[in-house]
Short mmCIF file of C-alpha atoms in Angstrom, two decimals:
data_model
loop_
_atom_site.label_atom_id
_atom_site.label_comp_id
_atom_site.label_asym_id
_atom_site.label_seq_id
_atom_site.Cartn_x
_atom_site.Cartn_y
_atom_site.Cartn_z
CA UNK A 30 95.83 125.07 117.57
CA UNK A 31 92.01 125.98 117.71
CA UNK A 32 90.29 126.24 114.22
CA UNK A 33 86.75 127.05 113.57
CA UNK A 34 84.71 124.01 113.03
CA UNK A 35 83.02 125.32 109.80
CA UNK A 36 86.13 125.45 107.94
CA UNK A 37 86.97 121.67 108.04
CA UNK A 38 85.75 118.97 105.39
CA UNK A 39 85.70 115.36 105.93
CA UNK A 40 88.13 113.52 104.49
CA UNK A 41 89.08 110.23 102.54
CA UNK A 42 88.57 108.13 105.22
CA UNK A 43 89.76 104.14 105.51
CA UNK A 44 86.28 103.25 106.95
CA UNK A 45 84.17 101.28 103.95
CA UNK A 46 80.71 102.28 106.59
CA UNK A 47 81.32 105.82 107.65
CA UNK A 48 81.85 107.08 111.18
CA UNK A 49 80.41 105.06 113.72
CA UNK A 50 77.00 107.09 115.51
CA UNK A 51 77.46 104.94 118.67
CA UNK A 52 81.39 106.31 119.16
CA UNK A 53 80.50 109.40 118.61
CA UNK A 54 77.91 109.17 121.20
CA UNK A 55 80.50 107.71 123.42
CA UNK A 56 82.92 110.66 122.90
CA UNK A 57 79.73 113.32 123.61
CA UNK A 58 79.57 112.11 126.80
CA UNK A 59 82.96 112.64 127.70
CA UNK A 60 83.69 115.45 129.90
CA UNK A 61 87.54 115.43 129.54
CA UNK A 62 88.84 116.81 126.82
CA UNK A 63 89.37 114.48 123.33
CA UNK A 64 93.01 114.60 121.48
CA UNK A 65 93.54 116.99 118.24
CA UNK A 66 92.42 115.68 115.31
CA UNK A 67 94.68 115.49 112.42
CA UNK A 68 93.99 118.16 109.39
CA UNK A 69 95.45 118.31 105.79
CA UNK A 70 96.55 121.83 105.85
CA UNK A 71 96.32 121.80 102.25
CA UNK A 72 92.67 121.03 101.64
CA UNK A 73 91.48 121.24 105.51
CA UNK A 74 90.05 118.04 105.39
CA UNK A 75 90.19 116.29 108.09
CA UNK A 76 92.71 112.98 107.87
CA UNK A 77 92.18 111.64 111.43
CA UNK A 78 89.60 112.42 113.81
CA UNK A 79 85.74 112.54 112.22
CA UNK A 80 84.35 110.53 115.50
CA UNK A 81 85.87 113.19 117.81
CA UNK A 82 84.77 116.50 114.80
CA UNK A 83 81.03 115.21 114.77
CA UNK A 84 81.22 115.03 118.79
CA UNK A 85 82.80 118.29 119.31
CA UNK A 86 80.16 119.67 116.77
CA UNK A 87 76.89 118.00 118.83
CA UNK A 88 78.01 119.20 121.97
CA UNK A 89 77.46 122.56 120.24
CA UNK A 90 81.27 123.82 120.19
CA UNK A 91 82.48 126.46 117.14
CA UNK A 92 86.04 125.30 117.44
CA UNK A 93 88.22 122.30 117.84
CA UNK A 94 92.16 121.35 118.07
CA UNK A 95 94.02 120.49 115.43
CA UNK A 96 97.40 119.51 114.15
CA UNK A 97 97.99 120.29 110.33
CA UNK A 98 99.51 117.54 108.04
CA UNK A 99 101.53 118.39 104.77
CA UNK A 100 101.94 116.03 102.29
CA UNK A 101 100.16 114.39 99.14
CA UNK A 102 96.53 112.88 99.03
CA UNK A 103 98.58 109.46 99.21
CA UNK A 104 100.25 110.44 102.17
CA UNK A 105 97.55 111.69 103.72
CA UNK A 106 95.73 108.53 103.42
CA UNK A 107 98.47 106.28 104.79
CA UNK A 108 98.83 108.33 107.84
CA UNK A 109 94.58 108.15 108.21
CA UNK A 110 95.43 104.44 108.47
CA UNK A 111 98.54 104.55 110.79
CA UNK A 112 95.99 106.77 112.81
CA UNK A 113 93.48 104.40 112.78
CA UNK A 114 95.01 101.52 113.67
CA UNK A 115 97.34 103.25 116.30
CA UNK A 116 94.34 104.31 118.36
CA UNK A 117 90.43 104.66 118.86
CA UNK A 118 88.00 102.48 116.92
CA UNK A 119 90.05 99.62 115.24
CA UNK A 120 89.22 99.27 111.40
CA UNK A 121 87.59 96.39 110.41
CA UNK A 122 89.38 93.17 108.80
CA UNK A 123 88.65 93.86 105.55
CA UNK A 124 88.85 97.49 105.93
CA UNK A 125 92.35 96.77 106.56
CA UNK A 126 92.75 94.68 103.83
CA UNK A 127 91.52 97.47 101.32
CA UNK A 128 93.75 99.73 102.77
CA UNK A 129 96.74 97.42 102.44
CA UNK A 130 96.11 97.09 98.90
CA UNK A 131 95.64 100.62 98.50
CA UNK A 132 99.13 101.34 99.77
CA UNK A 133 101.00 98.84 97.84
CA UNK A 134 99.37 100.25 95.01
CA UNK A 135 100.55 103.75 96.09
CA UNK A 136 103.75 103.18 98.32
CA UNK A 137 105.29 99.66 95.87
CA UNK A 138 108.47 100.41 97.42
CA UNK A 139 107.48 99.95 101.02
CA UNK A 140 108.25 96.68 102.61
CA UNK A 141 105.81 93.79 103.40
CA UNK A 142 106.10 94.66 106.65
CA UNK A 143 106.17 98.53 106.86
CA UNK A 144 102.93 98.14 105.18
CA UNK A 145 101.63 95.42 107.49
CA UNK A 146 102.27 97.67 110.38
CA UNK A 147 101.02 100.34 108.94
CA UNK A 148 97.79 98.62 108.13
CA UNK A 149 97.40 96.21 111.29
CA UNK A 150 97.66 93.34 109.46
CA UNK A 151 100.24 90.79 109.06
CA UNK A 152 103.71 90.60 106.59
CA UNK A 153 102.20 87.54 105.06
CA UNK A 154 98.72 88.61 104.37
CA UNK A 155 100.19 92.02 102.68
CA UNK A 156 102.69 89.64 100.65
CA UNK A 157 99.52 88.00 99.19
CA UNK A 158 98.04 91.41 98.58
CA UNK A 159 101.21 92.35 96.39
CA UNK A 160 100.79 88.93 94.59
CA UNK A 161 97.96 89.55 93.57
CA UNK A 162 98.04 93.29 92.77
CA UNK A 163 98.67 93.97 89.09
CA UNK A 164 99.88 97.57 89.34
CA UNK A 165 102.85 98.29 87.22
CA UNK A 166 103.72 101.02 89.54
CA UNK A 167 104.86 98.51 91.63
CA UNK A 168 107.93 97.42 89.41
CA UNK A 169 110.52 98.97 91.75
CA UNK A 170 114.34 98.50 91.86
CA UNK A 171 114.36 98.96 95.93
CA UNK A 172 111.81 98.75 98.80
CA UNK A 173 111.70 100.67 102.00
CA UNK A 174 111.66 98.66 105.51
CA UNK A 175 109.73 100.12 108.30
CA UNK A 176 112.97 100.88 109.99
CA UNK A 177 113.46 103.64 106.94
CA UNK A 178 115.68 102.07 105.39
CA UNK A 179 116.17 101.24 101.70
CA UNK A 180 116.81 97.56 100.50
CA UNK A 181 117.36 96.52 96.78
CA UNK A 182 115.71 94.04 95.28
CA UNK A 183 118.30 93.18 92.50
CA UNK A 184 121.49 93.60 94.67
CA UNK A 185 124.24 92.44 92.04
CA UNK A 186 125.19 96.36 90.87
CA UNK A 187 125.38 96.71 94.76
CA UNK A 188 127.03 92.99 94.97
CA UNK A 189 129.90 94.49 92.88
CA UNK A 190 130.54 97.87 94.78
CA UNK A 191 130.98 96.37 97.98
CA UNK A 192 133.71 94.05 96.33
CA UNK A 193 135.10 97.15 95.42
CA UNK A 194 135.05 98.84 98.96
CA UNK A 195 135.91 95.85 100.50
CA UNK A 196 139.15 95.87 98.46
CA UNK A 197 139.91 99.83 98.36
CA UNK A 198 138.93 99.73 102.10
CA UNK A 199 139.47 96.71 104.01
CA UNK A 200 138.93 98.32 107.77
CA UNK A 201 135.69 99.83 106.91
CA UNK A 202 132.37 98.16 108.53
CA UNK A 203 130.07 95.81 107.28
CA UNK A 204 127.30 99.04 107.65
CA UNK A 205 129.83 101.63 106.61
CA UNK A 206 130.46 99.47 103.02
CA UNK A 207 126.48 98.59 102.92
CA UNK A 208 125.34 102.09 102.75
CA UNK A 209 127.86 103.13 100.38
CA UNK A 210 126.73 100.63 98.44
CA UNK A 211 123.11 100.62 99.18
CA UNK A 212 122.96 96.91 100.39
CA UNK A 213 122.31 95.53 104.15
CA UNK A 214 124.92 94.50 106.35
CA UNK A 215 123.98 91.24 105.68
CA UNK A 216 124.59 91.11 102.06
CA UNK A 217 128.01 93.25 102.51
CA UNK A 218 128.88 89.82 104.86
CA UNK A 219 128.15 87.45 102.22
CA UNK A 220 130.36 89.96 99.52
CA UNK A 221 133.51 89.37 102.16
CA UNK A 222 132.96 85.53 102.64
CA UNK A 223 132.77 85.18 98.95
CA UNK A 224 135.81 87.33 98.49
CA UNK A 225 137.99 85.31 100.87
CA UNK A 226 137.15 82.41 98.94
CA UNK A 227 138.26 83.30 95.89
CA UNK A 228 134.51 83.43 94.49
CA UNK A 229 132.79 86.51 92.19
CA UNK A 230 130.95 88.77 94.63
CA UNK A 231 127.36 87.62 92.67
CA UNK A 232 126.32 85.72 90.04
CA UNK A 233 124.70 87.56 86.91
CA UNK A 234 120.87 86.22 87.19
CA UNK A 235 118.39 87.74 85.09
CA UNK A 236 115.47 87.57 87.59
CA UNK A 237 115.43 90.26 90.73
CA UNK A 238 115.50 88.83 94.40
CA UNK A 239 112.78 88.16 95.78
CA UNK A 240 111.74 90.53 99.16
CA UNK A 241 110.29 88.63 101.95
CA UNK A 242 109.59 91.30 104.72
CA UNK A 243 112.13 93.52 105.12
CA UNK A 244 114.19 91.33 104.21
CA UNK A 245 115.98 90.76 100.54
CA UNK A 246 116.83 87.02 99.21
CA UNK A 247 119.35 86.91 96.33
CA UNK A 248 118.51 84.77 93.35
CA UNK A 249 121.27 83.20 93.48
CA UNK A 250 123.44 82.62 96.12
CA UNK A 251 126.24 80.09 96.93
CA UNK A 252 125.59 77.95 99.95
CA UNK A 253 128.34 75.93 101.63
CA UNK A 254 127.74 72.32 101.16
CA UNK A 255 126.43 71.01 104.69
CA UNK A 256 127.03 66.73 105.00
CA UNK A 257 123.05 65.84 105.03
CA UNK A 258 123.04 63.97 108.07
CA UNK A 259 124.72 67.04 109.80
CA UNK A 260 122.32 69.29 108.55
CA UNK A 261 119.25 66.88 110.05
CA UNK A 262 121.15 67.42 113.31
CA UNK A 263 121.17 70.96 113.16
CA UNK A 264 117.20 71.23 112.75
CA UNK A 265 116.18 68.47 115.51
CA UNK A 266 118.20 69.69 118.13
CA UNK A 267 117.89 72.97 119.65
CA UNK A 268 118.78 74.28 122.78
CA UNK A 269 116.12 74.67 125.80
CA UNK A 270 114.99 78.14 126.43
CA UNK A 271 115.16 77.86 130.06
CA UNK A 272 118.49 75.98 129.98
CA UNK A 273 119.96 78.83 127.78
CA UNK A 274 118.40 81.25 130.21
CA UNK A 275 120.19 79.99 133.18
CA UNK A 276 123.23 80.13 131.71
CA UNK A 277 122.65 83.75 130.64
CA UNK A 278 121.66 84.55 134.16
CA UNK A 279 124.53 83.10 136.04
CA UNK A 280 127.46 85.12 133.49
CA UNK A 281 128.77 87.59 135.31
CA UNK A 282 129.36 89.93 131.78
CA UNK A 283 125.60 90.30 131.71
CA UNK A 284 124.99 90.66 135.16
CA UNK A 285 127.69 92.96 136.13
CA UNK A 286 125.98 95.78 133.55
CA UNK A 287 122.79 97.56 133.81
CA UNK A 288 122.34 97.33 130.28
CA UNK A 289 123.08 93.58 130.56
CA UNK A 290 120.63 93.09 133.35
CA UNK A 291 117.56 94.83 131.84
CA UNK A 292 118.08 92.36 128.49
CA UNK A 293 118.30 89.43 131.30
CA UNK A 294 115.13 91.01 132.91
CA UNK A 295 113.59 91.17 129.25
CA UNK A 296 114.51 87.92 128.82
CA UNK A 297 113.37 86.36 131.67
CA UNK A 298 109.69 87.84 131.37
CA UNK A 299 109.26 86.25 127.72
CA UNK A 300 110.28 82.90 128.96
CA UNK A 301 107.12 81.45 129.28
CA UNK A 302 105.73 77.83 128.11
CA UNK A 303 102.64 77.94 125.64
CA UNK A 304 99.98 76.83 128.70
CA UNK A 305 100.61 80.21 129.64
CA UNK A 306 100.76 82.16 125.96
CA UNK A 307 97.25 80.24 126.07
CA UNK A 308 96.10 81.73 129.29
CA UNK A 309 97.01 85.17 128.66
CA UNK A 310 94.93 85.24 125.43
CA UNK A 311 91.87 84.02 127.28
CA UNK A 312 91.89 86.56 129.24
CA UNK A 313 92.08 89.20 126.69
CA UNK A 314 88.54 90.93 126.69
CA UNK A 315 87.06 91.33 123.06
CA UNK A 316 87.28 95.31 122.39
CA UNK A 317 91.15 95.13 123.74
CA UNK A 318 91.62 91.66 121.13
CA UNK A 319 92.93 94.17 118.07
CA UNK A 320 94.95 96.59 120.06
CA UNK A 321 96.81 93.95 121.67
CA UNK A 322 97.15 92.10 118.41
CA UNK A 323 98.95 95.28 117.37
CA UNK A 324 101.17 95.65 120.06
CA UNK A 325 102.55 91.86 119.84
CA UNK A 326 103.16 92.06 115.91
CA UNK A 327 105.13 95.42 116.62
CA UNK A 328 107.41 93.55 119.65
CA UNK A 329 107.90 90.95 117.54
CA UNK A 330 108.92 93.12 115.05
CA UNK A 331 111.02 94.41 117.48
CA UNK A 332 112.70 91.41 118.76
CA UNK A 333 113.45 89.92 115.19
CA UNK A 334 115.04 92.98 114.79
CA UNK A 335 117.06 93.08 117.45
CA UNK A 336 118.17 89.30 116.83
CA UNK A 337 119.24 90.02 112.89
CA UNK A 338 121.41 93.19 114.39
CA UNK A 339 122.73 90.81 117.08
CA UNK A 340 123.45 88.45 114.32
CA UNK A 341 125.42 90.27 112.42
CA UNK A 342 127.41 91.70 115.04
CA UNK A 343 128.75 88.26 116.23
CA UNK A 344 128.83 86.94 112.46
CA UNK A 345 130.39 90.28 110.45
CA UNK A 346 133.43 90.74 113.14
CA UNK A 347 132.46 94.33 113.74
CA UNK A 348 132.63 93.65 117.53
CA UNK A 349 135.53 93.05 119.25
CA UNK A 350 137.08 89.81 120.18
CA UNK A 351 135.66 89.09 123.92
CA UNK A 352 138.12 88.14 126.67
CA UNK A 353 138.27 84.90 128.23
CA UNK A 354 136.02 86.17 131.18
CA UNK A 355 133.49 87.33 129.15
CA UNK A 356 132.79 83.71 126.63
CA UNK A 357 131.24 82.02 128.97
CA UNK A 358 128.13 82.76 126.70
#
């Protein structure tokens, strides 16, 4: 949608400096034409897009596309970040950082690492910002992951329902019972192991759990009793990626599917040693070095993901028993 240029005010931008006069001059002398820009339809102030406003503006047009926002001032600002980072001029480091802090100060119940990929910075670095961030507002009971969903951080009320459910409804899922009772999957797991040992489903604890991520630790949680020397076995030896991988590619199960072969094919193209991680990031020219950081947080992101879903498909039961054919795996 065209709007007249007049009309539009610059917004709260996530850039400490201002627009940059040497991007804009970049965008003038484009001939093809520039993306909308992002508007608060509220105030008409313009949430993404001041680079390609003053550019449409000194090439001497009276109107420019838009697409309209609606939302609060705090929204608006977290999506001028999202925007930011997403595309065009990267913000600076500490740019980043301020807007990191500004969003845990506005959004406490996002996740570590919504807000780092929101903010193009890592889970870590935001978990440092929240440390240090004295904001009451951030004294939530739950915290949203950048998948959407919600994950308490004081799970025993939740604990105690999904005994409950477990009980009153033994068939039902481990993600069925966990958003009834507004725990993960994972948690929901640890309810039924404790269950079928004859344990409480949690231990009262006055402290919360702690969130790393998107991910919730209980205060206190019983852990199996591993024999020590077992335990040092278990961290020293792991298998070989490339071993593992030849096994995966020779199962017929995998191979025989087209879903199965484009995991193999996924597989196969991140199997490489750390000479060549090395490589590839020397050749990585400086103005692509952000954008690319980006995109490798956010498949990483992806691929953790992907294992803890995997995880708790083998470990919860939900799947069914494979046949003898298919456990060659």
């Amino acid at each position: 949608m065209a709007i007249p240029i007049a009309v539009l005010l610059p917004g709260e931008s996530p850039r400490s400096e201002g627009p940059d006069a040497e991007h804009v001059a970049r965008l003038v002398e484009l001939e093809t034409p520039l993306p909308p820009i992002l508007v608060e339809r509220r105030t008409m102030r313009v949430i993404d897009g001041m680079h390609r406003l003053m550019a449409a503006f000194l090439k001497g047009h009276e109107t420019i596309d838009v697409e309209f926002f609606d939302g609060t001032s705090e929204e608006a600002f977290l999506r001028a970040v999202e925007a930011n980072i997403a595309h065009g001029l990267p913000l600076s480091q500490e740019d980043r950082r301020t807007a990191a802090a500004r969003i845990v100060s506005t959004h406490p119940q996002m996740s570590d690492r919504a807000i780092a990929r929101a903010s193009g910075l890592g889970a870590k670095a935001v978990a440092a910002i929240r440390r240090r961030s004295t904001d009451v507002r951030q004294q939530v009971n739950a915290r949203v992951g950048r998948d959407g969903k919600i994950r308490p951080l004081n799970s025993v009320e939740g604990r105690k329902r999904a005994a409950e459910l477990l009980v009153e409804r033994p068939e039902a899922s481990l993600r069925e019972v966990a958003r009834l009772a507004g725990i993960s999957p994972a948690t929901v797991g640890d309810v039924r192991r404790r269950l079928a040992a004859g344990e409480m489903p949690a231990t009262e604890h006055a402290g919360p759990d702690r969130a790393v991520g998107d991910t919730v630790v209980p205060a206190v949680v019983t852990v199996p009793s591993v024999p020590r020397q077992t335990a040092r076995k278990m961290r020293l030896v792991e298998p070989d990626p490339a071993s593992v991988l030849e096994k995966l590619l020779r199962d017929p199960s995998l191979r025989h599917k087209e879903e199965g072969r484009h995991l193999l094919r996924l597989l196969r193209q991140n199997a490489i040693d750390t000479r060549e991680w090395s490589k590839l990031a020397a050749a990585v020219p400086a103005h692509c070095g952000d954008l690319i950081v980006g995109l490798a947080r956010q498949y990483a992101d992806m691929w953790t993901e992907f294992a803890q879903d995997l995880d708790l498909q083998v470990r919860g039961g939900s799947a069914e028993a494979s046949s003898p054919a298919e456990s060659s795996c």
